[in-house]
Short mmCIF file of C-alpha atoms in Angstrom, two decimals:
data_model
loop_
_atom_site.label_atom_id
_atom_site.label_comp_id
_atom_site.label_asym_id
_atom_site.label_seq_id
_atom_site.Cartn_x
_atom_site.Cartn_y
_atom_site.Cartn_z
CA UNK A 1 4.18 0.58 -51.42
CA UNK A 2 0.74 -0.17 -51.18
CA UNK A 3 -1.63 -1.18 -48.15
CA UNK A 4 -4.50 -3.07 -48.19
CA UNK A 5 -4.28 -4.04 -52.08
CA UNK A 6 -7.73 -5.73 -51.96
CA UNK A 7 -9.48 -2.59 -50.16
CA UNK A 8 -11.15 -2.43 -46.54
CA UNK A 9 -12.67 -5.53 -46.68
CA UNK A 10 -9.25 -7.42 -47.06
CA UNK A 11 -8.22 -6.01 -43.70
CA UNK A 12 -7.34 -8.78 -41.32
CA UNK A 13 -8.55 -8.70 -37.13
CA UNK A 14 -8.10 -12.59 -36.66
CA UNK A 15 -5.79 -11.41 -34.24
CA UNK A 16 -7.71 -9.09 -31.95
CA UNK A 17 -8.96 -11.39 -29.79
CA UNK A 18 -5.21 -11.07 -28.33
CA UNK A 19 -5.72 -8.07 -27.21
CA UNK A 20 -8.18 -8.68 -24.33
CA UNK A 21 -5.79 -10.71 -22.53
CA UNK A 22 -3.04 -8.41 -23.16
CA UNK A 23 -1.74 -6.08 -19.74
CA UNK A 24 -1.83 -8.34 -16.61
CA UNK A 25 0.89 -6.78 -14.79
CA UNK A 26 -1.36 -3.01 -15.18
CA UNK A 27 -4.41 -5.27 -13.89
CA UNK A 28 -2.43 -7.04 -10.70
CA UNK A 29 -1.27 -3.87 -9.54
CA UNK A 30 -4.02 -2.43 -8.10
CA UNK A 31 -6.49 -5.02 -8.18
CA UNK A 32 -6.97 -5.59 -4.63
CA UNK A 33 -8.06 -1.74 -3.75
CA UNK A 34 -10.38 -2.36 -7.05
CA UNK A 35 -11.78 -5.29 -5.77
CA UNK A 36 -12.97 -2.85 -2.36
CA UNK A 37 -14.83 -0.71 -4.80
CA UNK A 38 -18.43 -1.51 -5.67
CA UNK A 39 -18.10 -0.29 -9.04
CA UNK A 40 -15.54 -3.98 -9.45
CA UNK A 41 -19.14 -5.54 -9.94
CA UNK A 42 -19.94 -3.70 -12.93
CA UNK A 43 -20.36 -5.86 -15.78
CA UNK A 44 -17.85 -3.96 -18.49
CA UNK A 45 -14.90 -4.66 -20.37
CA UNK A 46 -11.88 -5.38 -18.71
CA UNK A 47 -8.06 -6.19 -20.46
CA UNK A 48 -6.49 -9.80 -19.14
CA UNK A 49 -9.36 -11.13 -16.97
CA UNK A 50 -7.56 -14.07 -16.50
CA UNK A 51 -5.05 -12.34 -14.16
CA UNK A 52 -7.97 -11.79 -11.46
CA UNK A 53 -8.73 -15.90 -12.21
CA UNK A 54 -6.33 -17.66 -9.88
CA UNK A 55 -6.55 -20.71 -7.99
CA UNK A 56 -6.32 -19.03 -4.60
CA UNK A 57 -6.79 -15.66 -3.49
CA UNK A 58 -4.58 -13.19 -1.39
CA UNK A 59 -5.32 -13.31 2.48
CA UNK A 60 -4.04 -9.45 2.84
CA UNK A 61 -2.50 -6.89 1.08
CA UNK A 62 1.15 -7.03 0.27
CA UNK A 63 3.51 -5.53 2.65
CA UNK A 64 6.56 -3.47 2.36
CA UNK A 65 10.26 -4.12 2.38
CA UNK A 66 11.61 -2.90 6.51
CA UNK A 67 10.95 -3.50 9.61
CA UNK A 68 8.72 -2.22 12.64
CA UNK A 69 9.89 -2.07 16.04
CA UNK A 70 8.23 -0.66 19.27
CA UNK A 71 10.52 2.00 20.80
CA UNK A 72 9.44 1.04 24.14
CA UNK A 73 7.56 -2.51 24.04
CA UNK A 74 10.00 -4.30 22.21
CA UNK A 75 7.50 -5.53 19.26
CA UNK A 76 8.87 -6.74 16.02
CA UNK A 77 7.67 -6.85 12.44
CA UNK A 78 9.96 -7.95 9.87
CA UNK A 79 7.90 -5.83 7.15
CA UNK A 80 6.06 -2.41 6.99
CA UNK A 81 2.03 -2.88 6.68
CA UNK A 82 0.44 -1.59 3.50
CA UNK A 83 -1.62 0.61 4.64
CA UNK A 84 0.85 1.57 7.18
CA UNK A 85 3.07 2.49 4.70
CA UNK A 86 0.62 4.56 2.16
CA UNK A 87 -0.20 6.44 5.36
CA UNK A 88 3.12 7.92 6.02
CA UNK A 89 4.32 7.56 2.39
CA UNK A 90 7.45 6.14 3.46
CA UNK A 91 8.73 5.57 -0.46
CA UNK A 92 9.23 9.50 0.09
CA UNK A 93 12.34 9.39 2.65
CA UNK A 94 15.75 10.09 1.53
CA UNK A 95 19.00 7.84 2.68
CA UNK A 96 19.96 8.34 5.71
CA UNK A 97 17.22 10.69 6.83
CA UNK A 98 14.76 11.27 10.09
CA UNK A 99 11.18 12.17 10.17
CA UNK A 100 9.30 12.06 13.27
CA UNK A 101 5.32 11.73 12.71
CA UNK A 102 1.94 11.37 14.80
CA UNK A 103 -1.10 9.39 14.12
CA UNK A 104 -4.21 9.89 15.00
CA UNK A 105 -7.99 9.28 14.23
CA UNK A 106 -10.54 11.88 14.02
CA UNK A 107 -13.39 12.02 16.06
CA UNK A 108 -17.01 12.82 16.20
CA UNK A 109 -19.21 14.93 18.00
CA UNK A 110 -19.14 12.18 20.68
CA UNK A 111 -15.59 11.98 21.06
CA UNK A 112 -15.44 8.32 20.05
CA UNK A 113 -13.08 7.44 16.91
CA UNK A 114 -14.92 7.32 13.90
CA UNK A 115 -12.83 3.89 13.09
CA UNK A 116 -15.34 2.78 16.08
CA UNK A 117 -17.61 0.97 12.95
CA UNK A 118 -16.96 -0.99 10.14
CA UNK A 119 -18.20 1.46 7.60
CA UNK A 120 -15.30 3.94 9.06
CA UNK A 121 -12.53 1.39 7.93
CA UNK A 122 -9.88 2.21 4.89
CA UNK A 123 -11.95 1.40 1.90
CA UNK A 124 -11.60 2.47 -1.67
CA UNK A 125 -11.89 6.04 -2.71
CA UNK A 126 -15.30 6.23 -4.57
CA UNK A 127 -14.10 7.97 -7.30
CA UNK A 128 -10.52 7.03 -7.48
CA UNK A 129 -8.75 6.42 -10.58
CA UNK A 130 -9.48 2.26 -10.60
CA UNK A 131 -13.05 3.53 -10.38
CA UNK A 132 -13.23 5.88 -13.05
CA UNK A 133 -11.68 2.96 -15.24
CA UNK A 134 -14.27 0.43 -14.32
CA UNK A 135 -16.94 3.14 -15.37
CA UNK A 136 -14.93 3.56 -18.58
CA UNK A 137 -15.25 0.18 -19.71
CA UNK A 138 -18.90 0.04 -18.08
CA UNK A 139 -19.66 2.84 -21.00
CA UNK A 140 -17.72 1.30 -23.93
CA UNK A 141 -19.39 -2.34 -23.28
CA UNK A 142 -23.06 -0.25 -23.70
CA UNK A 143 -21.03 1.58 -26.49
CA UNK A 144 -20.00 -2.30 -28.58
CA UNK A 145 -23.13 -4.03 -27.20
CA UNK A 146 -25.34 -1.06 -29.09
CA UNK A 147 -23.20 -1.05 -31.82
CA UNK A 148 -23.59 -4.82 -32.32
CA UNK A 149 -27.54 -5.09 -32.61
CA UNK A 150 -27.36 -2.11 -34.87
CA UNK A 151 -24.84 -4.13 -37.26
CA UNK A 152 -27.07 -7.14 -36.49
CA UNK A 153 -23.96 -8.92 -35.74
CA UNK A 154 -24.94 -12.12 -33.55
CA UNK A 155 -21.37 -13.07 -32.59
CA UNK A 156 -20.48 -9.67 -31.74
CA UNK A 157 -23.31 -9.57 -29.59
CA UNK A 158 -22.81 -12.47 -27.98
CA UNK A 159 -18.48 -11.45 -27.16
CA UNK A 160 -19.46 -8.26 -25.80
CA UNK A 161 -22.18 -10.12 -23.36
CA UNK A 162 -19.90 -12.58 -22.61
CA UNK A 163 -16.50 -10.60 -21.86
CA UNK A 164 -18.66 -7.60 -19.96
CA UNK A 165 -20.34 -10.14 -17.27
CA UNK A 166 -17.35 -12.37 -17.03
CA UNK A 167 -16.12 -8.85 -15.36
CA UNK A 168 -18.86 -8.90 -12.76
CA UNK A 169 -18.21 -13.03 -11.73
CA UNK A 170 -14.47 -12.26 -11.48
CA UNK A 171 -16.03 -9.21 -9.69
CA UNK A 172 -17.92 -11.63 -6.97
CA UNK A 173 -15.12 -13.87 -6.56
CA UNK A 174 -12.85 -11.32 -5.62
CA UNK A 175 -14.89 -8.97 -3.71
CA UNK A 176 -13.25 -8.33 0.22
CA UNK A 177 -13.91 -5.82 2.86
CA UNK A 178 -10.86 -5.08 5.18
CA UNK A 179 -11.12 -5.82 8.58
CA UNK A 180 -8.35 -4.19 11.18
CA UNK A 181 -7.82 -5.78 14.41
CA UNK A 182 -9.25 -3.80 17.19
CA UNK A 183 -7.74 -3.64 20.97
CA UNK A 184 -9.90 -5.66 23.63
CA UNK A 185 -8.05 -5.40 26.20
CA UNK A 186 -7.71 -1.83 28.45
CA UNK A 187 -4.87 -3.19 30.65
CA UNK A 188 -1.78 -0.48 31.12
CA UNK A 189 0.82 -1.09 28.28
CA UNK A 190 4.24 0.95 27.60
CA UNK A 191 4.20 3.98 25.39
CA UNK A 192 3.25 2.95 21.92
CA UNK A 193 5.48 4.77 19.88
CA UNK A 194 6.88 2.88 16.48
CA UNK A 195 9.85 2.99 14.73
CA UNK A 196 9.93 1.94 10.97
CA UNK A 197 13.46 0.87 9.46
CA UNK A 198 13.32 1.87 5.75
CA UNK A 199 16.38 -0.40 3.88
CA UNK A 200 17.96 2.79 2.64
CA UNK A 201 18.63 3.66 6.37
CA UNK A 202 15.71 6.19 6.99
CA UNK A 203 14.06 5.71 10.18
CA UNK A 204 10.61 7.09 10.88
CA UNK A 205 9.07 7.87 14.34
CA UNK A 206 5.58 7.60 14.98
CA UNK A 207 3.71 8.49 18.10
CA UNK A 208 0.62 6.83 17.80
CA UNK A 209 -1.77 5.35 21.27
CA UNK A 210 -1.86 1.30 21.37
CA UNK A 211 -5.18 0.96 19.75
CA UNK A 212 -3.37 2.64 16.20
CA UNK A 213 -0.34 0.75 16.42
CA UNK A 214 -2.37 -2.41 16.63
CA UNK A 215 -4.86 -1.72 14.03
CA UNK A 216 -1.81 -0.24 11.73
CA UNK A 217 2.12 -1.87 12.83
CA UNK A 218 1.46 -5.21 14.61
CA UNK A 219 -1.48 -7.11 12.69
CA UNK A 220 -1.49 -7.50 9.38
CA UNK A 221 -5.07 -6.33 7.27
CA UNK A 222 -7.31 -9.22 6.74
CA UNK A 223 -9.42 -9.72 4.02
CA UNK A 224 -13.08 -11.17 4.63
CA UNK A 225 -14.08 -11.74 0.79
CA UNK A 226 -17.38 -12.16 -0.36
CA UNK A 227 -17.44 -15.62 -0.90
CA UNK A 228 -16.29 -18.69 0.27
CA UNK A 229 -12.89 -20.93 -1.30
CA UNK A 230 -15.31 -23.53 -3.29
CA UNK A 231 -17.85 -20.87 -4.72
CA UNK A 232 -14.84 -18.35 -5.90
CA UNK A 233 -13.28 -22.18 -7.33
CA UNK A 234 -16.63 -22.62 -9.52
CA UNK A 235 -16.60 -19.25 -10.48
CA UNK A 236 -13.16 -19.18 -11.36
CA UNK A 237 -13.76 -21.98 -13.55
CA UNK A 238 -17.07 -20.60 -15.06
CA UNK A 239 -14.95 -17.59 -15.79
CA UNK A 240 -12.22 -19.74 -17.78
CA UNK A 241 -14.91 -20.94 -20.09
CA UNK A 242 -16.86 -18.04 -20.61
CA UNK A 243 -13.35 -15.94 -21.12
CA UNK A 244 -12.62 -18.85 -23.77
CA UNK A 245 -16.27 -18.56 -25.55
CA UNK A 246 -16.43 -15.08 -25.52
CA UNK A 247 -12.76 -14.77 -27.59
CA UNK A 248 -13.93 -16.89 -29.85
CA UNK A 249 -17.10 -15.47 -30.97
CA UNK A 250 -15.01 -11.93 -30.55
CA UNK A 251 -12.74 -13.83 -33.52
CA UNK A 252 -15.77 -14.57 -35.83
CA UNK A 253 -17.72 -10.68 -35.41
CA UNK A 254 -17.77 -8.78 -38.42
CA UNK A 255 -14.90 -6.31 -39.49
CA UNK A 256 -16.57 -3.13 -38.07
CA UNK A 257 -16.86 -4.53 -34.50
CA UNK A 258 -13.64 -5.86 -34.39
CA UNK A 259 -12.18 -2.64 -34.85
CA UNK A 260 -14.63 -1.46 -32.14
CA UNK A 261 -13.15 -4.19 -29.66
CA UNK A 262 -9.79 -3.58 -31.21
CA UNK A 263 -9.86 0.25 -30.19
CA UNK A 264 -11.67 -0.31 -27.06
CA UNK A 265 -8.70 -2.65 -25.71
CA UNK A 266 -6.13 -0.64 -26.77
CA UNK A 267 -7.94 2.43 -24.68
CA UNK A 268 -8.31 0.21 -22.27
CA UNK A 269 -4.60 -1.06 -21.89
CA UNK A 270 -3.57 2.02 -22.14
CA UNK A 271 -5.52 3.44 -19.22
CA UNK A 272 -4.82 0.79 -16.71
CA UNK A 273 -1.30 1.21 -17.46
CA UNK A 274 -1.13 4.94 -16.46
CA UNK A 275 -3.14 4.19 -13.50
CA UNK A 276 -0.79 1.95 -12.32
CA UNK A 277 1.85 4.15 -12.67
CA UNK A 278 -0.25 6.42 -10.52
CA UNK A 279 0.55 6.78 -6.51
CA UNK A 280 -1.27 3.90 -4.69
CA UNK A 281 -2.72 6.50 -2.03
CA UNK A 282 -5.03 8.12 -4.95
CA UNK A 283 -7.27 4.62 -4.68
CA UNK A 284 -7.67 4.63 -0.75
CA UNK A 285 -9.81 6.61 1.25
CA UNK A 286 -7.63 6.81 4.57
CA UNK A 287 -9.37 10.09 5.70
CA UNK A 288 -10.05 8.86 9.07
CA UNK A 289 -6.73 9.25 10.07
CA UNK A 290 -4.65 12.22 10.34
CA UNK A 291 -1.18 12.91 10.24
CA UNK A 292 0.78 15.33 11.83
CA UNK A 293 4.23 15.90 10.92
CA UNK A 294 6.42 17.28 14.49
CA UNK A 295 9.59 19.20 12.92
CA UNK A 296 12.88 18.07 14.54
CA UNK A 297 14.97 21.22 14.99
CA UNK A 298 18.36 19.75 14.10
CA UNK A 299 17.02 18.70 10.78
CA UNK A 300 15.94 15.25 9.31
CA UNK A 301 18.56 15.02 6.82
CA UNK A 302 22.10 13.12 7.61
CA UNK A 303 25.20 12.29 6.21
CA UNK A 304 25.43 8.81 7.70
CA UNK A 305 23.65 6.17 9.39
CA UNK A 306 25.29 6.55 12.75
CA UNK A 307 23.89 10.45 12.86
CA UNK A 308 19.80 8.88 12.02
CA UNK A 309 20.64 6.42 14.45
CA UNK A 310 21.92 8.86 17.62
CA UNK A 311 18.83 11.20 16.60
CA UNK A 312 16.34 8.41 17.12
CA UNK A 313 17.82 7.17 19.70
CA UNK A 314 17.88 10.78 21.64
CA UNK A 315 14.16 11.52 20.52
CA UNK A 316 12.84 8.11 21.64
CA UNK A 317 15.24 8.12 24.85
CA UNK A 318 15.82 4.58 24.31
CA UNK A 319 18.25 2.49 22.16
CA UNK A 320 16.82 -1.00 23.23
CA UNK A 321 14.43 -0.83 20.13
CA UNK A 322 17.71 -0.96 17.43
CA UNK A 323 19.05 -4.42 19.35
CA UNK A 324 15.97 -5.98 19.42
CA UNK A 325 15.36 -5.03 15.81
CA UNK A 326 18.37 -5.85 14.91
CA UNK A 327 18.89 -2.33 12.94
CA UNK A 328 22.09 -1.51 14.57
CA UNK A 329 25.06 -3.81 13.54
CA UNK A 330 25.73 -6.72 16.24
CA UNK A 331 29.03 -6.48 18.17
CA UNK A 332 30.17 -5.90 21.63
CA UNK A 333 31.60 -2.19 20.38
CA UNK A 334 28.05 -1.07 18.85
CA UNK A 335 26.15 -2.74 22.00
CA UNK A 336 28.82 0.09 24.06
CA UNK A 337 27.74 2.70 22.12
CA UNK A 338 24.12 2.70 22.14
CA UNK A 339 24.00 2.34 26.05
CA UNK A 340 26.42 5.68 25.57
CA UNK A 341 24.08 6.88 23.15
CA UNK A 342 20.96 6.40 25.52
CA UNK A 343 22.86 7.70 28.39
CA UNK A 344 23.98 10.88 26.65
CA UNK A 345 20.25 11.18 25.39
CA UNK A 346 18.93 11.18 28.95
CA UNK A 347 21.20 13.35 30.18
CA UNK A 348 19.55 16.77 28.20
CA UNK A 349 15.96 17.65 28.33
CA UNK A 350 12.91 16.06 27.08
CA UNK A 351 13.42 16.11 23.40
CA UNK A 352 9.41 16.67 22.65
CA UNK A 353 8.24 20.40 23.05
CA UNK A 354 4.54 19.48 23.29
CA UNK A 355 4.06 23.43 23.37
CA UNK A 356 5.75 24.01 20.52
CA UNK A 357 5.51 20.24 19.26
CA UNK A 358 8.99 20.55 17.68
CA UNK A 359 11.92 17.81 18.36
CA UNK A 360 14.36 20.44 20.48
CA UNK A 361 17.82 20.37 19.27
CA UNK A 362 19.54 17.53 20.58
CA UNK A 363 22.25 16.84 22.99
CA UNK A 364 25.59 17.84 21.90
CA UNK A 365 27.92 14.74 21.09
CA UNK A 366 30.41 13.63 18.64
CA UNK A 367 28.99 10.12 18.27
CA UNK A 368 31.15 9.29 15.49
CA UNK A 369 33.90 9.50 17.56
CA UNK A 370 32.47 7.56 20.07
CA UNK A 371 31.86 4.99 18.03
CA UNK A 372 35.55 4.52 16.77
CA UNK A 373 36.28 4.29 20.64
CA UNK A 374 34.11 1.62 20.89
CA UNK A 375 34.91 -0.63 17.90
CA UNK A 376 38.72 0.21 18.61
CA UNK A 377 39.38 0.52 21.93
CA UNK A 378 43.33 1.43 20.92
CA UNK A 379 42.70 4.29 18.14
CA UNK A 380 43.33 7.99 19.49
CA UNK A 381 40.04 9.18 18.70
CA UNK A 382 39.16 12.73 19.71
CA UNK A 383 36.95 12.60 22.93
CA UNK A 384 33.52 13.48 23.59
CA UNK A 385 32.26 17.46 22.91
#
């Protein structure tokens, strides 16, 4: 079997222009942290640029499946922030388990948070992985564009020019600094503590002040992009043409540089794949917060729901939070049990060491009993221990 029959020159690359809209789903997912980056402006090859060319753009970053509910004000979110949930990397909870966490910022020699200025917000990590790519393609558009005036190849020339500053125009039309909302007001509120309702029936305590759980639980991130709706429209559309022009002349550049391109994408594909594949955090600087994790001496791990349930009920000293959230199921026996479940709570020490800052052990009670009391009033359910 032979290849190539007519020798290198019969070798076909019609096809290669393919191949630099190929891999929109690796682009989308972590285009938005890219788009934080000032390295997003660099004019450089980039695989599916038409996935970043959209008719509207997104107004914050995408939440998370579960819901937020404030142990003690009664605030609801039907949805875990973003950056709320890279923060306490709550894809790492097991079913059915506990974890009780604080949140704070750090501080400068002043004392005052260094969130206090917009420079301190979340941004981009400088060097992150979506970086480093964006530098990557940065060097193999110098790479093409060097390689073209050496070959004296016009069209060549004229893709790589094309394709490498489309980047930086998608790059201006998408550009967005985040913007948390920040508490005005210094009026007495309850305590501020959260509690975030994975749907694999983890629950996760955080003590955190007001000005935290604002910024982070109860307003969503906004994005403030670069430009306005009518100037990203006309560069969206500049962008479409240019994207078409540039694949064209990429389909009429000599063998040598197609294979160039060819290689380039297929590097490139390949890269932004495995970086999506990598953990979100890696692209985020979120430095100015730290998190502390406060062990819970009766463990974090449960065999049921109704056990993560008494255990944040017992370390918040409330159960109000799982009616209003609507975490705990609805019926007059469950609405018995979490008053019992509060009032058994109460009745042992403050759960908190702050000396030790450990979760005590809790107060002894055989819920699950008490809960088949409750739903059926009737059964002969062994009593309270």
């Amino acid at each position: 079997m032979r290849f190539l029959p007519g020798g290198y020159s019969s070798l076909q690359l019609d096809i290669v222009g393919f191949l630099a809209i190929l891999g929109e789903s690796s682009i989308l997912v972590q285009s938005q942290v890219a788009a934080l980056s000032k390295f997003f402006l660099l004019p450089r090859l980039l695989p599916a640029p038409q996935a970043l060319i959209r008719t509207s753009r997104p107004e914050r970053l995408d939440p998370t499946t579960g819901k937020v509910v404030g142990a003690h004000s009664g605030s609801t979110r039907q949805h875990v922030s973003h950056l709320a949930h890279l923060l306490h990397n709550g894809s790492s909870l097991p079913t059915y388990s506990i974890r009780c966490e604080r949140i704070t910022k750090r501080t400068d020699e002043q004392g005052k948070s260094n969130g206090s200025t917009d420079d301190q917000e979340p941004k981009a990590r400088p060097f992150g992985p979506m970086s480093a790519l964006s530098v990557l393609g940065f060097v193999m558009s110098i790479a093409l564009f060097t390689l073209a005036i050496v070959r004296d190849d016009g069209f060549a020339l004229v893709a790589i020019l094309a394709l490498s500053f489309l980047s930086t125009i998608i790059g201006i039309g998408n550009r967005w600094s985040l913007k948390l909302k920040k508490r005005t007001s210094k009026r007495k509120v309850p305590p501020s503590d959260v509690v975030i309702y994975y749907p694999n029936g983890s629950l996760l305590i955080v003590k955190c002040t007001e000005e935290i759980a604002r910024e982070l639980y109860w307003h969503p991130e906004e994005c403030e992009y670069m430009v306005g709706p009518l100037i990203y429209r006309i560069l969206s559309l500049s962008g479409t043409l240019i994207l078409m022009f540039g694949v064209i002349c990429l389909g009429n550049a000599t063998l040598e540089l197609q294979l160039g391109f060819a290689a380039s994408y297929i590097i490139l594909n390949a890269a932004y794949w495995a970086a999506a594949a990598l953990p979100a955090r890696w692209n985020w600087d979120l430095s100015n917060y730290t998190i502390d994790r406060i062990r819970i001496v009766d463990g974090e791990a449960n065999d049921t729901f109704t056990s993560v349930l008494f255990k944040a009920i017992s370390i918040t000293q409330n159960s109000q939070w799982a009616r209003i959230g609507d975490i705990a199921p609805i019926s007059k026996g469950w609405d018995e049990w979490l008053q019992e479940a509060e009032t058994v709570a109460k009745s042992g020490e403050a759960p908190w060491d702050e000396k030790e800052d450990v979760i005590r052990a809790l107060p002894k009670w055989n819920f699950n009993a008490a809960l088949s009391r409750c739903l059926d009033p009737d059964s002969d359910s062994s009593k309270f221990v």
